[in-house]
mmCIF file of C-alpha atoms and ligand atoms in Angstrom:
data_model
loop_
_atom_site.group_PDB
_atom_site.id
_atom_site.type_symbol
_atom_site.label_atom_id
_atom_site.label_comp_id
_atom_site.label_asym_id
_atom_site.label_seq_id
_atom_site.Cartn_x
_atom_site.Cartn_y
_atom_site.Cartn_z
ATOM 1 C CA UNK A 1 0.000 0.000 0.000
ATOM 2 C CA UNK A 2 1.280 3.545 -0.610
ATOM 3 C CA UNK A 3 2.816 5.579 2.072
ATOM 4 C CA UNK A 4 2.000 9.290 2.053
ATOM 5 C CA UNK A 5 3.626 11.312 4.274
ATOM 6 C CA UNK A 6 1.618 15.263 4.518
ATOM 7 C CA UNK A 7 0.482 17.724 6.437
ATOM 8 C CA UNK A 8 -2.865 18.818 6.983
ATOM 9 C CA UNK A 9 -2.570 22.861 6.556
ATOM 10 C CA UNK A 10 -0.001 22.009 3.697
ATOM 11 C CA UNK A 11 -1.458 22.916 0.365
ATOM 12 C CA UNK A 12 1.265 20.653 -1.371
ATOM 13 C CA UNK A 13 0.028 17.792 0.657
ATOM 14 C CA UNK A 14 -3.465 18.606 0.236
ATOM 15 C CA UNK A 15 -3.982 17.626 -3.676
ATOM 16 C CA UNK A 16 -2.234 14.244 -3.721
ATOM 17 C CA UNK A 17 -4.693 13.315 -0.753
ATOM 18 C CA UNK A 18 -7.558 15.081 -2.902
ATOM 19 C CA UNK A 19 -6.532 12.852 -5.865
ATOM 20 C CA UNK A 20 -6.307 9.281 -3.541
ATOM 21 C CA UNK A 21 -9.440 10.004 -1.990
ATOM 22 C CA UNK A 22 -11.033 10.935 -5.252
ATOM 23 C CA UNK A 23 -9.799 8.141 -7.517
ATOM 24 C CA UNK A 24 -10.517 5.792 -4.346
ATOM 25 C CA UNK A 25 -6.428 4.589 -4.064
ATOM 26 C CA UNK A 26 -5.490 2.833 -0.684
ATOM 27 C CA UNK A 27 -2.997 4.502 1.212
ATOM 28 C CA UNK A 28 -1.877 4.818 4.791
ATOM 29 C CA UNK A 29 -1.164 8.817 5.663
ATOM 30 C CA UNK A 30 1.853 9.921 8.315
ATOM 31 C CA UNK A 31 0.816 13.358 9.506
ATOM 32 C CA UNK A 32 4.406 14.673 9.483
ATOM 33 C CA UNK A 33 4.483 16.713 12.693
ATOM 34 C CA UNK A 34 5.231 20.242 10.979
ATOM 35 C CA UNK A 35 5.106 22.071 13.529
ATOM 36 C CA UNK A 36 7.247 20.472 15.956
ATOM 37 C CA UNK A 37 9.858 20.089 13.622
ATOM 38 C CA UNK A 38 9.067 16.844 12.510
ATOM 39 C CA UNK A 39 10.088 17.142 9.000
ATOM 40 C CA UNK A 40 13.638 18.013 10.168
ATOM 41 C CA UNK A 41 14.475 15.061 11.398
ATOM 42 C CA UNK A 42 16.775 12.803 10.681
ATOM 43 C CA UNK A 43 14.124 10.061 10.035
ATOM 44 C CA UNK A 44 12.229 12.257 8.004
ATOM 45 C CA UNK A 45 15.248 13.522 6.151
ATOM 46 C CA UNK A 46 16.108 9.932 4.855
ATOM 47 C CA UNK A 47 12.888 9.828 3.272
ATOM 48 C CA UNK A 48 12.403 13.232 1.645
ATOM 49 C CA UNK A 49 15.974 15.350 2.233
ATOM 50 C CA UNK A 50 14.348 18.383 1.420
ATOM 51 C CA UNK A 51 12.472 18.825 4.269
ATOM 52 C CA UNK A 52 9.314 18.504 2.454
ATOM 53 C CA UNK A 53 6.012 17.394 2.763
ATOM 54 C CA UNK A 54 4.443 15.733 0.569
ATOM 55 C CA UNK A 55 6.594 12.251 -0.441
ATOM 56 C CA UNK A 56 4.896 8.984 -1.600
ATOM 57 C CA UNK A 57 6.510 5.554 -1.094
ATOM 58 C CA UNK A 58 5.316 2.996 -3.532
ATOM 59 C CA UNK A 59 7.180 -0.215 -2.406
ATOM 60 C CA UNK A 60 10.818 0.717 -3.720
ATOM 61 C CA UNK A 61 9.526 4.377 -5.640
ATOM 62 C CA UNK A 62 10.411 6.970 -2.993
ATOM 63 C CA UNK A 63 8.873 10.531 -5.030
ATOM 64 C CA UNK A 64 8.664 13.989 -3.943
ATOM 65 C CA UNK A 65 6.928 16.749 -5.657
ATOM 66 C CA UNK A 66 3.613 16.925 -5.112
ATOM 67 C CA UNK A 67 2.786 17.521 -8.810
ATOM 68 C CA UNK A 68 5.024 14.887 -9.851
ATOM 69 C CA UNK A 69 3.305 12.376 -7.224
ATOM 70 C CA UNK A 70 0.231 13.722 -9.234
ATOM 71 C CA UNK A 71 0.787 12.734 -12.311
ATOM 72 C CA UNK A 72 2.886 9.886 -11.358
ATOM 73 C CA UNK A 73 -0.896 8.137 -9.898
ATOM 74 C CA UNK A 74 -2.967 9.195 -12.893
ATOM 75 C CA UNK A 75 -0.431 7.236 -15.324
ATOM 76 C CA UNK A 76 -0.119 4.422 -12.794
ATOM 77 C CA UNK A 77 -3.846 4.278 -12.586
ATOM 78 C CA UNK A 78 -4.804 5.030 -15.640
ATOM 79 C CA UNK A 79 -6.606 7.638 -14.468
ATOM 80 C CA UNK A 80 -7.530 9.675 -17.929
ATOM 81 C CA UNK A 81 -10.275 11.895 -16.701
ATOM 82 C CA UNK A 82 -7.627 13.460 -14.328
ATOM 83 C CA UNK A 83 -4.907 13.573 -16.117
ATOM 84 C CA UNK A 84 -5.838 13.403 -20.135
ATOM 85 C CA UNK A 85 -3.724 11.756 -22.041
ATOM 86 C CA UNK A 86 -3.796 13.985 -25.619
ATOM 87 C CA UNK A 87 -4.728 16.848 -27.244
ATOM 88 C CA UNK A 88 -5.724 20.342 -25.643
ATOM 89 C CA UNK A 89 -6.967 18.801 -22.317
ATOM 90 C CA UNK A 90 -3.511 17.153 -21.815
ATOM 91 C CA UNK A 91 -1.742 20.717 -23.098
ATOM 92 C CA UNK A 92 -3.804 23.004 -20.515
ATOM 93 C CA UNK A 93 -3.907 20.279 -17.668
ATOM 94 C CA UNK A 94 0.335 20.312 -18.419
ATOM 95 C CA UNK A 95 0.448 24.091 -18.350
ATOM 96 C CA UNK A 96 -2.046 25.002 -15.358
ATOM 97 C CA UNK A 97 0.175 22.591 -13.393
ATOM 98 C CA UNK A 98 3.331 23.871 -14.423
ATOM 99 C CA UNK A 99 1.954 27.670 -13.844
ATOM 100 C CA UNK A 100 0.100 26.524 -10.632
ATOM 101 C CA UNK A 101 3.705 25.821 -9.430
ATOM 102 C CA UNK A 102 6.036 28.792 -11.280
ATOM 103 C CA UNK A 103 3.634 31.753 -10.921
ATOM 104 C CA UNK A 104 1.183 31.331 -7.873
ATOM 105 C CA UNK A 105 2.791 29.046 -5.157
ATOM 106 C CA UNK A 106 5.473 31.103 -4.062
ATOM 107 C CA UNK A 107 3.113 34.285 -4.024
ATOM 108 C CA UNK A 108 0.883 32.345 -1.860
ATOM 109 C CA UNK A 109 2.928 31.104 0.497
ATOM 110 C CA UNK A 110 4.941 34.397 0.965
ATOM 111 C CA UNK A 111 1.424 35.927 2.221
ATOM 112 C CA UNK A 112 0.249 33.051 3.843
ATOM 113 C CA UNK A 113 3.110 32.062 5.641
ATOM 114 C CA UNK A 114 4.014 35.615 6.942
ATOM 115 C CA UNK A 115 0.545 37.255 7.381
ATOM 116 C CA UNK A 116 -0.951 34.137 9.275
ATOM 117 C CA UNK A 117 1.386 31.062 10.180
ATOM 118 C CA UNK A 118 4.882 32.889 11.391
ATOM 119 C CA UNK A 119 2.420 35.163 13.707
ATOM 120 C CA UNK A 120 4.440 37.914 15.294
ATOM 121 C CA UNK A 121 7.515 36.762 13.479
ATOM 122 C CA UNK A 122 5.767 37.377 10.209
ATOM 123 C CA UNK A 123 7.255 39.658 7.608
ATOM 124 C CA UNK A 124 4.579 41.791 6.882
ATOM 125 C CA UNK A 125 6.502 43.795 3.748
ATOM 126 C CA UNK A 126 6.747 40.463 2.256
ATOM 127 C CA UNK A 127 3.324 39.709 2.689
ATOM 128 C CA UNK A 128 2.504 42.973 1.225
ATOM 129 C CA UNK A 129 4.631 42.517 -1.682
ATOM 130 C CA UNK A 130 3.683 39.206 -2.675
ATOM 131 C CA UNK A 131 -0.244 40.472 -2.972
ATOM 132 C CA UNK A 132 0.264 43.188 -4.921
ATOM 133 C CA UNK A 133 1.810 40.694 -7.666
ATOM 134 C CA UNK A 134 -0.884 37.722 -6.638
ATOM 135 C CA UNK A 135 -3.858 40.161 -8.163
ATOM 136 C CA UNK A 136 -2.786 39.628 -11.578
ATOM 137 C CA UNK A 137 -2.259 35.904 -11.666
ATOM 138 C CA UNK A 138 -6.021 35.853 -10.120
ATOM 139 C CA UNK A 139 -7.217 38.235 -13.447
ATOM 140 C CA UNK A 140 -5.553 35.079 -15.768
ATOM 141 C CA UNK A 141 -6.892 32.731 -13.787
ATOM 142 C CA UNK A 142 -10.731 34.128 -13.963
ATOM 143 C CA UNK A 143 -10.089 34.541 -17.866
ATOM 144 C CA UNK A 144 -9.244 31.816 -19.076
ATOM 145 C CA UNK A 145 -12.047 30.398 -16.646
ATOM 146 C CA UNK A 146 -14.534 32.262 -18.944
ATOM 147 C CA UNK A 147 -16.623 29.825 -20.685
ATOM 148 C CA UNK A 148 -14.611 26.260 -19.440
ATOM 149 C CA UNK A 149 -15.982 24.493 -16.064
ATOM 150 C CA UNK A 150 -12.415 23.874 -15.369
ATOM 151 C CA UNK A 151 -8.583 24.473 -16.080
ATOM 152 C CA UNK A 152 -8.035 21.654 -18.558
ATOM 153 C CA UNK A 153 -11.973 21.754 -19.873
ATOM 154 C CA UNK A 154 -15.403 20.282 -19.365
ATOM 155 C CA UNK A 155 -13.992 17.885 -16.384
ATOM 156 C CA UNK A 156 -11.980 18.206 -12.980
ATOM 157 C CA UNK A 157 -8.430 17.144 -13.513
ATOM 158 C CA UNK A 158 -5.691 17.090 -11.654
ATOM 159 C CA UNK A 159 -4.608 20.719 -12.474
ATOM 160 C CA UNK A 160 -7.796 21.841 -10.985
ATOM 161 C CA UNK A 161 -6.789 19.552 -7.294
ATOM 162 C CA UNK A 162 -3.308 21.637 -7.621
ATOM 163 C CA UNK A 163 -4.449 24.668 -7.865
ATOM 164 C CA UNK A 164 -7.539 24.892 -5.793
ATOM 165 C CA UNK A 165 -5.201 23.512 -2.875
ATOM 166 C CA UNK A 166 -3.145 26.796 -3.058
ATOM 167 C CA UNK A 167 -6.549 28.991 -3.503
ATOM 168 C CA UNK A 168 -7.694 27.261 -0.576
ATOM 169 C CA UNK A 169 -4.932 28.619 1.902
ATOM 170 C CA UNK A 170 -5.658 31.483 1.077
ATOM 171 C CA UNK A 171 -8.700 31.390 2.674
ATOM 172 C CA UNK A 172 -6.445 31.975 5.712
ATOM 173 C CA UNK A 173 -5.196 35.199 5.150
ATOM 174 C CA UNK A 174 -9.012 36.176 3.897
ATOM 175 C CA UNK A 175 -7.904 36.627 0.126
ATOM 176 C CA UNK A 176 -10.052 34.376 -1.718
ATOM 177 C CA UNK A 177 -10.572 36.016 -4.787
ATOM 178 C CA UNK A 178 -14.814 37.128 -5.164
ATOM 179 C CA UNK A 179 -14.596 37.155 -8.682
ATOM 180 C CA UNK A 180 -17.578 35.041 -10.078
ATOM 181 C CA UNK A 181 -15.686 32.447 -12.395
ATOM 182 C CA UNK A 182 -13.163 31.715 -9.390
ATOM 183 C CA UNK A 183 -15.245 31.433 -7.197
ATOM 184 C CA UNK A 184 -17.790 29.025 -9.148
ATOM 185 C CA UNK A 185 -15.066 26.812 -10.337
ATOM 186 C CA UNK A 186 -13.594 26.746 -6.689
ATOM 187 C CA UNK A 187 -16.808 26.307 -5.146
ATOM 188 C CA UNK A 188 -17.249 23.102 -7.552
ATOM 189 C CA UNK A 189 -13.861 21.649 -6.143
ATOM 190 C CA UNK A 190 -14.341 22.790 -2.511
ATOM 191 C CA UNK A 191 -17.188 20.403 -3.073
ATOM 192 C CA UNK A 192 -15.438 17.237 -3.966
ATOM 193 C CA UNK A 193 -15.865 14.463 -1.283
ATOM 194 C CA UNK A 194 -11.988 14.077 -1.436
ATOM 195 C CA UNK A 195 -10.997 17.744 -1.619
ATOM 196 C CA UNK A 196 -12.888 18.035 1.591
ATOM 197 C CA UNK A 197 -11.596 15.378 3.066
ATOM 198 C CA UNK A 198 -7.784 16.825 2.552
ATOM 199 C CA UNK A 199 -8.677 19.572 4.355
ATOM 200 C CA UNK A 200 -7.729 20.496 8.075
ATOM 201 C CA UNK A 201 -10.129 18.566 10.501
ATOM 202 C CA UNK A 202 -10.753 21.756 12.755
HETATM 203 N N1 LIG B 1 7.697 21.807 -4.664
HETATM 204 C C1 LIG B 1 7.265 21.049 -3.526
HETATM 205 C C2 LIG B 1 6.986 22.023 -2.376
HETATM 206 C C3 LIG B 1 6.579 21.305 -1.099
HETATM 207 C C4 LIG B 1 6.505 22.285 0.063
HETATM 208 O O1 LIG B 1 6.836 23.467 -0.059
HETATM 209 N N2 LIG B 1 6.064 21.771 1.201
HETATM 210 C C5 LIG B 1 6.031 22.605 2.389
HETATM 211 C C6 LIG B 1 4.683 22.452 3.086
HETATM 212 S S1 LIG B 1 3.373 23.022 2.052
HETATM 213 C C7 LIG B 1 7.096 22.130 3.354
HETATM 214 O O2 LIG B 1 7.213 20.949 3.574
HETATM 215 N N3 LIG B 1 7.882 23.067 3.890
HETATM 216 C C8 LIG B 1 8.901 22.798 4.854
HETATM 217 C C9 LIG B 1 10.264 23.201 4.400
HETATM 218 O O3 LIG B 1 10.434 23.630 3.242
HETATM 219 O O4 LIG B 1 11.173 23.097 5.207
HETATM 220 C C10 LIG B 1 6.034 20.235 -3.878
HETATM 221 O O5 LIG B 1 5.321 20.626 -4.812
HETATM 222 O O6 LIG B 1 5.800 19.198 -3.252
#
């Protein structure tokens, strides 16, 4: 059985979990104790030396990435739907992963990270930086959302589990986006049984 290793409030960890609960994949989950450290131990460092969360151990396949662990399930599984195999579903469901990772994460987690989880020790210019160049990604994100249900198309695919797990935390910091074609597309994912059940149990 698969070995995930994640973190509840880690967006990273939160779409492979979305994807195993979705697609129905056994797996046995080690809440990596973030907070106290946990994912700078030694232990920990043996199995993903990055200090990372998420990693997936398939029998002798150790993999890091979150995006990588993606796609590595949906070819594994054959999972088409979520990851299409051809044509312009497989070239947007490629490029809204790839951008999902290049041009939002680090935005995200720069606001997220100082405004709400480093508390006092926050740095607020950061923070403050990082939004002013997050409201443009959200403007490509809502257009290209005009007239598709989702990222890659007319189904949920994996691109849709990355990204929505990074619009999610930003719930934290109170900057979800109101903009109507965000917001119906991430209301459709919020929705998913296993989407909801990757998020924090508060
Ligand atoms: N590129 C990696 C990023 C993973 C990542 O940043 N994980 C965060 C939690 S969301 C983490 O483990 N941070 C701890 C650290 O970097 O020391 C991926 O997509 O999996």
């Amino acid at each position: 059985m698969y070995q995930l290793y994640s973190f509840p409030y880690s967006p990273h960890s939160r779409r492979v979990v979305s994807l195993l609960e979705q697609a129905g994949i056994a797996y046995e989950n080690h809440m990596v104790p973030m907070m106290e450290g946990g994912h700078m131990t030694d232990e920990y460092l043996r199995i993903n030396p990055n200090h990372q969360v998420p990693t997936l151990i398939d029998g002798a396949i150790r993999i890091h990435e979150s995006n990588a662990i993606l796609r590595y399930l949906c070819v594994r599984h054959e999972l088409a739907d979520w990851y299409p195999v051809s044509g312009e579903g497989f070239a947007l469901c490629e490029q809204w992963l790839d951008w999902n990772q290049c041009q939002l994460a680090k935005l995200m987690v720069d606001i997220v990270l100082n405004r709400v989880f480093l508390g006092e020790h926050g740095n607020l210019q950061a923070a403050d930086a990082a939004e002013e160049l997050i409201r443009p990604k959200f403007d490509v994100m809502e257009d290209h959302l005009n007239g598709r249900a989702f990222f890659a198309g007319s189904k949920p695919t994996i691109a849709d589990l990355s990204l929505a797990s990074n619009m999610f935390q930003l719930n934290f910091a109170q900057l979800m986006p109101q903009t109507p074609n965000i917001l119906r597309w991430y209301q459709t994912i919020a929705e998913l049984p296993g989407f909801q059940k990757s998020l924090p149990q508060v």
